[in-house]
Short mmCIF file of C-alpha atoms (C1' of nucleotides) in Angstrom, two decimals:
data_model
loop_
_atom_site.label_atom_id
_atom_site.label_comp_id
_atom_site.label_asym_id
_atom_site.label_seq_id
_atom_site.Cartn_x
_atom_site.Cartn_y
_atom_site.Cartn_z
CA MET A 76 -6.23 23.45 -27.38
CA SER A 77 -9.50 21.79 -26.86
CA LYS A 78 -9.55 19.43 -24.31
CA GLN A 79 -8.46 23.54 -22.25
CA THR A 80 -12.50 22.36 -20.13
CA THR A 81 -10.85 20.74 -17.03
CA SER A 82 -13.56 20.03 -15.38
CA SER A 83 -12.49 21.30 -11.76
CA THR A 84 -14.83 19.14 -10.39
CA ARG A 85 -12.83 15.55 -12.05
CA GLU A 86 -9.45 17.29 -10.29
CA ARG A 87 -11.16 18.23 -6.94
CA ILE A 88 -12.80 13.99 -6.95
CA LEU A 89 -8.22 12.98 -8.51
CA TYR A 90 -7.09 15.37 -5.30
CA VAL A 91 -9.16 13.81 -2.91
CA ALA A 92 -9.07 9.19 -4.11
CA ARG A 93 -4.92 10.13 -4.15
CA ASP A 94 -5.06 11.67 -0.62
CA LEU A 95 -7.14 8.71 0.00
CA ILE A 96 -4.87 5.76 -1.25
CA LEU A 97 -1.74 7.51 0.36
CA SER A 98 -3.32 7.40 3.50
CA ARG A 99 -4.96 4.65 3.43
CA GLY A 100 -4.86 2.24 0.45
CA PHE A 101 -7.48 2.30 -2.46
CA SER A 102 -9.46 -0.53 -0.79
CA ALA A 103 -9.63 1.45 2.43
CA MET A 104 -11.15 3.92 0.11
CA SER A 105 -14.52 3.75 -0.61
CA VAL A 106 -16.35 5.89 -3.86
CA ASP A 107 -18.68 7.50 -0.55
CA MET A 108 -15.36 8.54 1.20
CA VAL A 109 -14.13 10.61 -1.71
CA CYS A 110 -17.56 12.07 -2.43
CA ALA A 111 -17.72 12.94 0.22
CA GLN A 112 -14.99 14.74 1.14
CA ALA A 113 -14.99 16.44 -2.72
CA ASP A 114 -18.29 17.50 -1.97
CA ILE A 115 -20.46 15.44 -4.86
CA THR A 116 -23.26 13.12 -5.29
CA LYS A 117 -22.91 9.87 -6.24
CA GLY A 118 -24.17 10.24 -9.25
CA GLY A 119 -21.99 13.10 -10.37
CA PHE A 120 -19.10 10.64 -9.06
CA PHE A 121 -20.18 7.98 -11.72
CA HIS A 122 -20.04 10.48 -14.12
CA HIS A 123 -16.95 11.78 -14.04
CA PHE A 124 -15.52 8.04 -13.44
CA PRO A 125 -17.18 4.73 -14.73
CA ASN A 126 -16.55 2.70 -11.98
CA LYS A 127 -14.07 3.22 -8.80
CA GLU A 128 -10.96 1.13 -10.53
CA ALA A 129 -11.19 4.04 -13.48
CA LEU A 130 -10.82 6.43 -10.80
CA GLY A 131 -7.54 4.23 -9.49
CA GLU A 132 -6.57 4.34 -12.31
CA ALA A 133 -6.82 7.96 -12.86
CA VAL A 134 -4.79 8.97 -9.92
CA LEU A 135 -1.80 6.17 -10.35
CA ARG A 136 -1.35 7.98 -13.92
CA GLN A 137 -0.86 11.96 -13.01
CA PHE A 138 1.27 10.70 -10.02
CA TRP A 139 3.58 9.05 -12.45
CA GLN A 140 3.03 12.58 -14.30
CA ASP A 141 3.59 14.23 -11.99
CA ALA A 142 7.02 12.89 -11.10
CA ALA A 143 7.71 12.06 -14.93
CA ASN A 144 7.65 16.60 -15.35
CA ARG A 145 9.78 17.61 -11.82
CA GLN A 146 12.72 15.34 -13.71
CA GLU A 147 12.42 16.38 -17.00
CA ASP A 148 14.88 18.93 -17.21
CA ILE A 149 17.30 17.34 -15.15
CA LEU A 150 16.56 14.24 -17.74
CA HIS A 151 17.08 15.89 -20.73
CA ARG A 152 19.55 18.70 -19.66
CA HIS A 153 23.31 17.61 -20.99
CA TYR A 154 25.78 17.42 -18.77
CA PRO A 155 29.47 17.45 -19.72
CA ALA A 156 29.95 14.50 -17.48
CA GLN A 157 27.46 11.47 -16.18
CA LEU A 158 28.41 11.61 -12.56
CA ASP A 159 27.13 15.21 -12.41
CA LYS A 160 23.93 13.60 -13.79
CA ILE A 161 23.22 11.14 -11.88
CA CYS A 162 24.20 13.34 -8.15
CA ALA A 163 21.30 15.86 -9.66
CA TYR A 164 19.02 13.72 -10.20
CA LEU A 165 20.04 11.76 -6.20
CA ASP A 166 20.23 16.04 -5.60
CA HIS A 167 16.96 16.29 -7.15
CA ALA A 168 15.11 14.20 -4.97
CA MET A 169 16.83 14.89 -1.96
CA THR A 170 15.26 18.08 -1.66
CA THR A 171 11.66 16.62 -3.65
CA TYR A 172 11.12 14.11 -0.83
CA GLN A 173 11.29 17.28 1.86
CA ASP A 174 7.44 17.95 0.59
CA PRO A 175 5.25 15.96 3.48
CA GLN A 176 3.21 15.85 0.54
CA LEU A 177 5.07 13.49 -1.27
CA SER A 178 7.01 12.03 1.74
CA GLN A 179 3.09 10.58 1.98
CA GLY A 180 4.25 7.53 0.12
CA CYS A 181 4.21 6.76 -3.43
CA MET A 182 1.35 5.35 -5.16
CA LEU A 183 3.36 2.71 -7.85
CA ALA A 184 4.34 0.83 -3.76
CA ILE A 185 0.61 0.77 -2.34
CA PHE A 186 -1.02 -0.80 -6.16
CA THR A 187 1.46 -3.32 -6.51
CA MET A 188 1.37 -4.10 -2.85
CA GLY A 189 -2.59 -3.61 -2.51
CA LEU A 190 -3.71 -4.75 -5.74
CA ALA A 191 -1.27 -7.80 -6.44
CA ASP A 192 -3.15 -10.69 -6.38
CA THR A 193 -6.88 -8.82 -6.99
CA ASN A 194 -7.31 -6.58 -9.05
CA PRO A 195 -5.03 -7.34 -12.95
CA ASP A 196 -4.94 -4.46 -14.80
CA LEU A 197 -4.85 -1.26 -11.86
CA TYR A 198 -1.12 -3.85 -10.47
CA ALA A 199 -0.06 -4.28 -14.55
CA VAL A 200 -0.53 -0.31 -15.07
CA SER A 201 1.87 0.18 -11.38
CA ARG A 202 4.07 -2.88 -12.72
CA SER A 203 4.58 -1.04 -15.89
CA TYR A 204 5.89 2.03 -14.07
CA PHE A 205 8.29 0.72 -12.34
CA SER A 206 9.77 -1.44 -14.95
CA GLN A 207 9.80 2.05 -17.27
CA TRP A 208 11.30 3.48 -14.12
CA ARG A 209 13.72 0.94 -13.51
CA HIS A 210 15.51 0.86 -17.08
CA ASP A 211 15.64 5.05 -17.23
CA LEU A 212 17.76 4.11 -14.15
CA ILE A 213 18.81 1.06 -15.70
CA SER A 214 20.54 3.15 -18.88
CA MET A 215 21.70 6.30 -16.62
CA PHE A 216 23.87 3.94 -15.28
CA GLU A 217 25.40 1.99 -18.31
CA GLN A 218 26.48 5.07 -19.35
CA LEU A 219 28.45 5.75 -16.40
CA LYS A 220 29.96 2.99 -16.43
CA THR A 221 30.89 2.56 -20.44
CA GLU A 222 32.22 6.61 -19.73
CA GLN A 223 34.10 6.33 -16.45
CA ALA A 224 35.18 2.47 -17.55
CA LEU A 225 33.73 1.16 -14.21
CA THR A 226 34.03 -2.78 -15.75
CA SER A 227 32.81 -3.70 -11.22
CA LEU A 228 30.19 -1.80 -11.33
CA ASP A 229 26.67 -3.20 -11.64
CA ALA A 230 23.84 -0.82 -12.62
CA THR A 231 21.63 -3.32 -12.28
CA ALA A 232 21.67 -3.74 -8.56
CA TRP A 233 22.13 0.24 -8.39
CA SER A 234 18.74 0.81 -9.74
CA GLU A 235 17.08 -1.64 -8.17
CA LEU A 236 19.20 -0.38 -4.71
CA TYR A 237 18.11 3.33 -5.40
CA ILE A 238 13.81 2.56 -6.35
CA ALA A 239 13.91 -0.36 -2.95
CA MET A 240 16.08 2.67 -0.48
CA LEU A 241 13.65 5.25 -2.00
CA GLU A 242 10.70 3.40 -1.61
CA GLY A 243 11.32 2.11 1.55
CA ALA A 244 12.97 4.77 3.08
CA LEU A 245 9.01 6.13 2.37
CA ILE A 246 7.97 3.52 5.08
CA LEU A 247 9.90 4.38 7.35
CA ALA A 248 9.95 7.93 7.25
CA LYS A 249 5.73 7.27 7.85
CA SER A 250 6.92 4.69 10.36
CA SER A 251 9.33 7.36 12.56
CA HIS A 252 6.68 10.55 11.55
CA ASP A 253 10.62 11.89 9.90
CA PRO A 254 11.69 12.64 6.52
CA HIS A 255 14.93 13.04 7.48
CA VAL A 256 15.27 9.25 6.52
CA ILE A 257 15.01 9.85 3.21
CA ALA A 258 17.81 12.29 3.05
CA ARG A 259 19.76 10.71 4.73
CA THR A 260 19.27 7.50 2.91
CA LEU A 261 20.05 9.26 -0.06
CA THR A 262 22.93 10.51 1.09
CA LEU A 263 24.80 7.35 2.39
CA TYR A 264 23.58 6.67 -0.90
CA LYS A 265 25.06 9.14 -4.00
CA GLN A 266 28.52 9.24 -1.62
CA GLN A 267 28.99 5.22 -2.14
CA LEU A 268 28.58 6.03 -5.73
CA GLN A 269 31.55 8.44 -5.43
CA LEU A 270 33.15 6.73 -3.89
CA LEU A 271 33.05 4.13 -5.80
CA VAL A 272 33.59 6.02 -8.50
CA SER A 273 36.37 7.64 -7.76
CA GLN A 274 37.95 4.18 -6.04
CA PRO A 275 40.45 2.49 -8.51
CA ASP A 276 38.60 -0.74 -10.49
CA THR A 277 39.91 -3.40 -7.85
CA SER A 278 38.33 -6.05 -9.98
CA ALA A 279 40.57 -8.40 -12.27
CA LYS A 280 43.44 -6.38 -13.80
CA PRO A 281 44.85 -8.72 -16.66
CA MET B 115 4.17 -25.57 30.33
CA SER B 116 0.88 -23.44 31.00
CA LYS B 117 0.13 -22.43 28.08
CA GLN B 118 0.77 -25.44 26.16
CA THR B 119 -2.94 -26.51 24.36
CA THR B 120 -2.53 -23.51 21.77
CA SER B 121 -6.08 -24.50 20.08
CA SER B 122 -5.14 -25.59 15.86
CA THR B 123 -7.88 -23.06 15.22
CA ARG B 124 -6.26 -20.72 16.78
CA GLU B 125 -2.99 -21.81 14.59
CA ARG B 126 -5.11 -21.96 10.91
CA ILE B 127 -6.76 -18.66 11.53
CA LEU B 128 -3.27 -16.89 12.15
CA TYR B 129 -2.17 -18.23 9.27
CA VAL B 130 -5.23 -17.45 6.77
CA ALA B 131 -4.80 -13.76 8.07
CA ARG B 132 -1.19 -13.52 7.63
CA ASP B 133 -1.55 -15.01 3.89
CA LEU B 134 -4.39 -12.53 3.16
CA ILE B 135 -3.09 -9.16 4.95
CA LEU B 136 0.21 -9.88 3.02
CA SER B 137 -1.53 -10.80 -0.37
CA ARG B 138 -4.25 -7.89 0.44
CA GLY B 139 -3.69 -5.49 3.34
CA PHE B 140 -5.61 -5.47 6.27
CA SER B 141 -7.73 -3.10 5.39
CA ALA B 142 -8.87 -5.85 2.16
CA MET B 143 -8.92 -8.19 4.94
CA SER B 144 -12.80 -9.34 5.49
CA VAL B 145 -13.69 -11.39 8.18
CA ASP B 146 -15.31 -13.40 7.09
CA MET B 147 -12.61 -14.44 4.05
CA VAL B 148 -10.87 -15.50 7.35
CA CYS B 149 -13.41 -17.59 8.37
CA ALA B 150 -13.89 -18.94 4.42
CA GLN B 151 -10.85 -20.75 4.27
CA ALA B 152 -9.91 -21.55 7.78
CA ASP B 153 -13.37 -23.62 7.64
CA ILE B 154 -14.69 -21.45 10.10
CA THR B 155 -17.37 -19.71 11.08
CA LYS B 156 -18.09 -16.06 12.31
CA GLY B 157 -19.46 -17.46 15.79
CA GLY B 158 -16.28 -19.52 16.04
CA PHE B 159 -13.91 -16.56 14.82
CA PHE B 160 -14.90 -14.97 17.75
CA HIS B 161 -15.24 -17.21 20.45
CA HIS B 162 -10.63 -16.88 19.78
CA PHE B 163 -10.27 -13.00 18.27
CA PRO B 164 -12.12 -10.27 20.25
CA ASN B 165 -12.84 -8.23 17.07
CA LYS B 166 -10.42 -8.35 13.94
CA GLU B 167 -8.11 -5.44 15.56
CA ALA B 168 -7.27 -8.07 17.88
CA LEU B 169 -6.20 -10.81 14.93
CA GLY B 170 -4.09 -8.32 13.54
CA GLU B 171 -1.62 -7.68 16.29
CA ALA B 172 -1.82 -11.06 16.71
CA VAL B 173 -0.41 -11.63 13.32
CA LEU B 174 1.79 -9.16 13.51
CA ARG B 175 3.25 -9.71 17.15
CA GLN B 176 4.02 -13.39 15.44
CA PHE B 177 5.58 -12.02 12.16
CA TRP B 178 7.89 -9.96 14.48
CA GLN B 179 8.21 -12.81 16.72
CA ASP B 180 9.34 -15.37 13.83
CA ALA B 181 11.93 -13.10 11.85
CA ALA B 182 13.46 -12.82 15.68
CA ASN B 183 13.46 -16.58 16.06
CA ARG B 184 15.11 -17.12 12.63
CA GLN B 185 18.04 -13.91 13.63
CA GLU B 186 18.74 -15.02 17.24
CA ASP B 187 22.10 -17.52 17.06
CA ILE B 188 23.74 -15.10 15.17
CA LEU B 189 22.79 -12.40 16.88
CA HIS B 190 23.79 -13.87 20.03
CA ARG B 191 26.77 -15.68 18.93
CA HIS B 192 30.48 -14.25 18.95
CA TYR B 193 32.63 -13.19 16.24
CA PRO B 194 36.15 -12.31 15.90
CA ALA B 195 35.32 -9.27 14.61
CA GLN B 196 31.60 -7.08 14.15
CA LEU B 197 32.07 -6.84 10.30
CA ASP B 198 31.28 -10.64 10.09
CA LYS B 199 29.17 -10.18 12.85
CA ILE B 200 27.31 -7.73 10.34
CA CYS B 201 28.12 -10.03 7.37
CA ALA B 202 26.28 -12.56 7.92
CA TYR B 203 24.13 -11.05 9.35
CA LEU B 204 23.05 -9.78 5.93
CA ASP B 205 23.99 -13.59 4.33
CA HIS B 206 21.54 -14.25 6.52
CA ALA B 207 18.43 -11.72 4.86
CA MET B 208 19.97 -12.98 1.61
CA THR B 209 19.45 -16.49 2.18
CA THR B 210 16.19 -16.37 4.18
CA TYR B 211 14.49 -13.56 1.68
CA GLN B 212 14.59 -17.04 -1.29
CA ASP B 213 11.35 -18.31 0.89
CA PRO B 214 8.69 -17.14 -1.49
CA GLN B 215 6.86 -16.83 2.09
CA LEU B 216 9.10 -14.60 3.30
CA SER B 217 10.04 -12.76 -0.33
CA GLN B 218 5.22 -12.00 -0.35
CA GLY B 219 5.96 -8.40 1.48
CA CYS B 220 6.28 -7.38 5.66
CA MET B 221 3.96 -7.66 8.16
CA LEU B 222 5.69 -4.14 9.25
CA ALA B 223 5.16 -2.58 6.09
CA ILE B 224 1.76 -3.27 5.54
CA PHE B 225 0.95 -2.13 8.27
CA THR B 226 2.50 1.07 8.29
CA MET B 227 0.98 2.52 5.61
CA GLY B 228 -2.24 0.80 5.61
CA LEU B 229 -3.32 1.98 9.40
CA ALA B 230 -1.38 5.03 10.02
CA ASP B 231 -4.34 7.37 10.07
CA THR B 232 -6.68 4.97 10.20
CA ASN B 233 -6.23 3.12 13.17
CA PRO B 234 -3.61 4.23 16.28
CA ASP B 235 -3.11 1.10 18.45
CA LEU B 236 -1.94 -1.34 15.48
CA TYR B 237 -0.91 1.67 13.73
CA ALA B 238 1.37 2.27 16.92
CA VAL B 239 2.08 -1.81 17.78
CA SER B 240 4.55 -1.44 13.91
CA ARG B 241 6.48 1.83 14.91
CA SER B 242 7.84 0.12 17.59
CA TYR B 243 8.97 -3.16 15.93
CA PHE B 244 10.80 -0.92 13.41
CA SER B 245 12.13 1.35 15.55
CA GLN B 246 13.32 -1.70 17.66
CA TRP B 247 14.92 -2.99 14.55
CA ARG B 248 16.89 0.10 13.41
CA HIS B 249 17.72 0.62 16.65
CA ASP B 250 19.65 -2.63 16.87
CA LEU B 251 20.64 -2.92 13.64
CA ILE B 252 22.23 1.09 14.92
CA SER B 253 24.49 -0.58 17.86
CA MET B 254 25.38 -3.13 15.79
CA PHE B 255 26.87 -0.41 12.85
CA GLU B 256 28.23 1.37 16.84
CA GLN B 257 30.17 -1.68 17.61
CA LEU B 258 31.72 -1.46 14.23
CA LYS B 259 32.57 1.70 13.82
CA THR B 260 34.35 1.49 17.47
CA GLU B 261 36.27 -1.52 16.55
CA GLN B 262 38.16 -0.18 13.89
CA ALA B 263 37.85 3.15 13.78
CA LEU B 264 35.49 4.65 11.73
CA THR B 265 35.29 7.83 12.09
CA SER B 266 33.12 8.08 8.42
CA LEU B 267 30.50 5.85 9.36
CA ASP B 268 26.86 7.00 9.65
CA ALA B 269 25.53 4.26 11.57
CA THR B 270 22.19 5.53 11.54
CA ALA B 271 21.59 6.30 8.20
CA TRP B 272 23.70 2.60 7.19
CA SER B 273 20.82 0.71 9.63
CA GLU B 274 18.39 2.59 7.91
CA LEU B 275 19.56 2.68 4.47
CA TYR B 276 19.27 -1.68 5.61
CA ILE B 277 15.78 -1.75 6.59
CA ALA B 278 14.48 0.92 3.73
CA MET B 279 16.86 -0.95 1.06
CA LEU B 280 14.73 -4.55 3.10
CA GLU B 281 11.02 -3.20 2.22
CA GLY B 282 11.74 -1.48 -0.72
CA ALA B 283 13.75 -5.10 -2.12
CA LEU B 284 10.72 -6.90 -1.74
CA ILE B 285 8.21 -4.42 -2.99
CA LEU B 286 10.70 -4.57 -5.85
CA ALA B 287 10.79 -8.17 -6.40
CA LYS B 288 6.52 -8.38 -5.78
CA SER B 289 6.50 -6.79 -8.75
CA SER B 290 8.47 -8.16 -10.95
CA HIS B 291 8.32 -11.53 -9.56
CA ASP B 292 11.75 -12.12 -9.34
CA PRO B 293 13.21 -12.12 -5.64
CA HIS B 294 16.30 -12.07 -6.78
CA VAL B 295 16.08 -7.86 -6.32
CA ILE B 296 16.88 -8.99 -2.99
CA ALA B 297 19.51 -10.99 -3.54
CA ARG B 298 21.37 -8.08 -5.81
CA THR B 299 20.24 -5.29 -2.69
CA LEU B 300 21.68 -7.18 -0.35
CA THR B 301 24.68 -8.03 -2.37
CA LEU B 302 25.27 -4.79 -3.39
CA TYR B 303 24.79 -2.65 -0.27
CA LYS B 304 27.14 -5.67 1.57
CA GLN B 305 30.47 -4.61 -1.15
CA GLN B 306 29.88 -1.16 -0.24
CA LEU B 307 30.18 -1.35 3.44
CA GLN B 308 33.01 -3.61 2.80
CA LEU B 309 34.56 -1.20 0.65
CA LEU B 310 34.23 1.02 2.96
CA VAL B 311 34.87 -1.09 6.15
CA SER B 312 38.13 -1.01 3.70
CA GLN B 313 38.40 2.52 2.36
CA PRO B 314 41.64 4.02 4.02
CA ASP B 315 39.49 6.99 6.23
CA THR B 316 39.25 9.73 3.58
CA SER B 317 37.80 12.34 6.26
CA ALA B 318 39.58 14.89 8.27
CA LYS B 319 43.03 13.27 9.14
CA PRO B 320 44.65 15.84 11.73
"C1'" DT C 66 -29.44 36.36 -34.21
"C1'" DA C 67 -33.42 34.00 -32.12
"C1'" DT C 68 -34.46 29.05 -31.64
"C1'" DA C 69 -34.13 24.05 -30.88
"C1'" DA C 70 -31.36 20.47 -30.30
"C1'" DA C 71 -27.88 18.05 -28.04
"C1'" DA C 72 -24.91 17.27 -24.81
"C1'" DT C 73 -22.60 18.33 -19.98
"C1'" DA C 74 -23.06 18.34 -14.62
"C1'" DC C 75 -24.97 17.12 -11.32
"C1'" DC C 76 -28.96 14.94 -8.28
"C1'" DG C 77 -30.77 12.11 -4.79
"C1'" DA C 78 -33.40 7.57 -4.53
"C1'" DC C 79 -32.36 2.32 -4.48
"C1'" DC C 80 -30.69 -1.65 -4.48
"C1'" DA C 81 -27.64 -6.74 -4.00
"C1'" DG C 82 -24.31 -8.00 -1.66
"C1'" DT C 83 -20.58 -7.05 1.77
"C1'" DT C 84 -19.28 -4.78 6.66
"C1'" DG C 85 -17.94 -6.22 11.26
"C1'" DG C 86 -19.95 -8.02 14.97
"C1'" DT C 87 -23.47 -9.65 18.26
"C1'" DA C 88 -27.11 -12.70 20.40
"C1'" DT C 89 -28.14 -17.10 21.58
"C1'" DG C 90 -28.67 -21.68 20.19
"C1'" DT C 91 -25.33 -26.98 19.69
"C1'" DT C 92 -21.42 -30.18 20.69
"C1'" DA C 93 -17.81 -31.99 22.51
"C1'" DT C 94 -14.62 -32.99 26.47
"C1'" DG C 95 -12.36 -32.99 31.04
"C1'" DC D 77 -22.08 -30.60 34.14
"C1'" DA D 78 -19.33 -27.12 33.84
"C1'" DT D 79 -16.31 -24.91 30.58
"C1'" DA D 80 -14.60 -24.38 26.26
"C1'" DA D 81 -15.11 -24.59 21.22
"C1'" DC D 82 -17.96 -24.62 17.99
"C1'" DA D 83 -22.77 -23.08 15.04
"C1'" DT D 84 -27.28 -20.84 13.33
"C1'" DA D 85 -29.16 -16.49 12.41
"C1'" DC D 86 -29.11 -12.40 12.73
"C1'" DC D 87 -28.27 -6.70 12.61
"C1'" DA D 88 -27.28 -2.05 10.90
"C1'" DA D 89 -24.23 0.31 8.51
"C1'" DC D 90 -21.59 0.12 4.70
"C1'" DT D 91 -20.02 -0.94 0.01
"C1'" DG D 92 -19.90 -0.36 -5.38
"C1'" DG D 93 -22.38 1.10 -8.67
"C1'" DT D 94 -27.01 2.02 -11.00
"C1'" DC D 95 -30.95 4.62 -12.61
"C1'" DG D 96 -34.29 8.34 -13.98
"C1'" DG D 97 -34.52 12.13 -13.40
"C1'" DT D 98 -32.65 18.01 -13.46
"C1'" DA D 99 -31.19 21.74 -14.18
"C1'" DT D 100 -26.45 24.06 -17.68
"C1'" DT D 101 -24.35 24.78 -21.20
"C1'" DT D 102 -22.83 23.76 -25.59
"C1'" DT D 103 -23.79 23.34 -31.36
"C1'" DA D 104 -26.58 23.93 -34.60
"C1'" DT D 105 -30.01 24.79 -37.81
"C1'" DA D 106 -33.47 28.71 -39.47
#
DNA sequence: TATAAAATACCGACCAGTTGGTATGTTATG
DNA sequence: CATAACATACCAACTGGTCGGTATTTTATA
C-alpha cells in the first residue's frame, strides 16, 4: 500500500550485514565493510541507518520475521493430533536447515553471546525473541501433554532441549562443515519424543 | 620440573583474556583492554605473547585442558556397566556447569562461530578440539551399544546431540540468566537415554 | 500543467578515538 | 653483567560517526 518503495539499497545493506554478522559476529562487522560490500559510501549508509546498532536491530528483526513466516502455516494449521503437529514442526525444521544459508548460524545466538555484556539494548531484543520462541514451544508441548495425559512429560525441558539442540547443532555444523549434524540430532530428538509418547506412563501410578 | 616458573603476569593475562573472550568474543577483545585489566602495559603484554592470536590459542588450549582435567577421573575409572559411566559423566557435567564461571560460555563455540571465516588457524584449533570431544563421546556410546546389544542406538547422533545440547544450553543460560536450563536439558537427556536402554529393542527382530 | 518547494538518496572529505603492533628504552634479578 | 620482565612512546590502519553538499524524485501550488 503506502510503504511499497523499500529502497533496494537498504535491502542490499541488510543482506550484506546479515552475511557479515553470521560469519564474524556483530562487533567484528565494521560499517566500512558493509559499505564496501553493498557498494555504497559512508554517507549513504548513515542515511539509511542512524547508527550501527540500528542496523543490527534491523537485521535481527528480519531474521526473526523470516523464521516466523516460514513456520506460519504449520503453527496455524489444524492437526488431528498434537503429536502430528509437533512432528510436522520438526520435519519442517529438518528440511529448512538443509539450506546452507540458514545453517550458517543463528542471529539470536550471535547477539546473545556477543553483546550480553556490551550492548544491553540489542541483547534485550534477542533475549525477547528467545523468550518468545521458548514460550511458543512450551505451549505446544503443554497441549501434547494434556491431550495424551502424559504426566511425565516436562514441556519446559523438551522446549529448552529443542532450542539448545538446534543452536548447538548449528555450531557443530559450522565446525565440521557438515550440515547433516542438524538432521541427525533432529531425527534423534523426534525419535525420542515418539518413544516417550508411545511409552506407557511409568511414573506414579496410584 | 623445567617449566615451573609460570610468570604470574602471564597467568593474569590468560585469566583476564579468558573472561573478556567469554563475554565479548575474540575479535571484540582488544589487547588494550587485556593490558588495562591485567594491570600491564602494551610492551609488557607483547613480551609474553608474540601477538593477539597467540594469546587466543593459549586461552583456548587452557580452556580445553581444564575441561579434560575435570573429566579425567571419570573417563579413566572402571565402571561395572557402561551406562553407569555415561550417567556419571552426565551427572558430573550437571554439577560442573552450576559454576557460574563455566556457565558463561564455551570457548570452542566462540572461536568456531567467530573465526571460521577470518582466522583459519584459530578456527582449526577449536575444530580439532570439537572433533576430539565428539570422537571420545562416540566411543563411549559405541561401548554402551555393544555391551547392551542396542542395535537401535545411534552413537554418533547421541554424541552430537550431547555436544549440541550443551552448547545450546549455554546460550540459553546466558540469554535467560538462568543456569538451571543446563540442568534441565541434561536431566531430560539422561532420562531419555535411560528410557532407550531400558526399552526392549523394538527394531528389526528376525 | 508548468513550476516552485521540499523531501529523498546519496557522495566524499573529515574527525577523534581505537586497533594491533613495534622500537627503544629502563629496571630488577640470577 | 646478561637476561628476563617490564615501561614509554609511537605508528599506520581502521573504528563509528559527522558534515556540507548535490543530484534526483516527489509533492504542492498557481
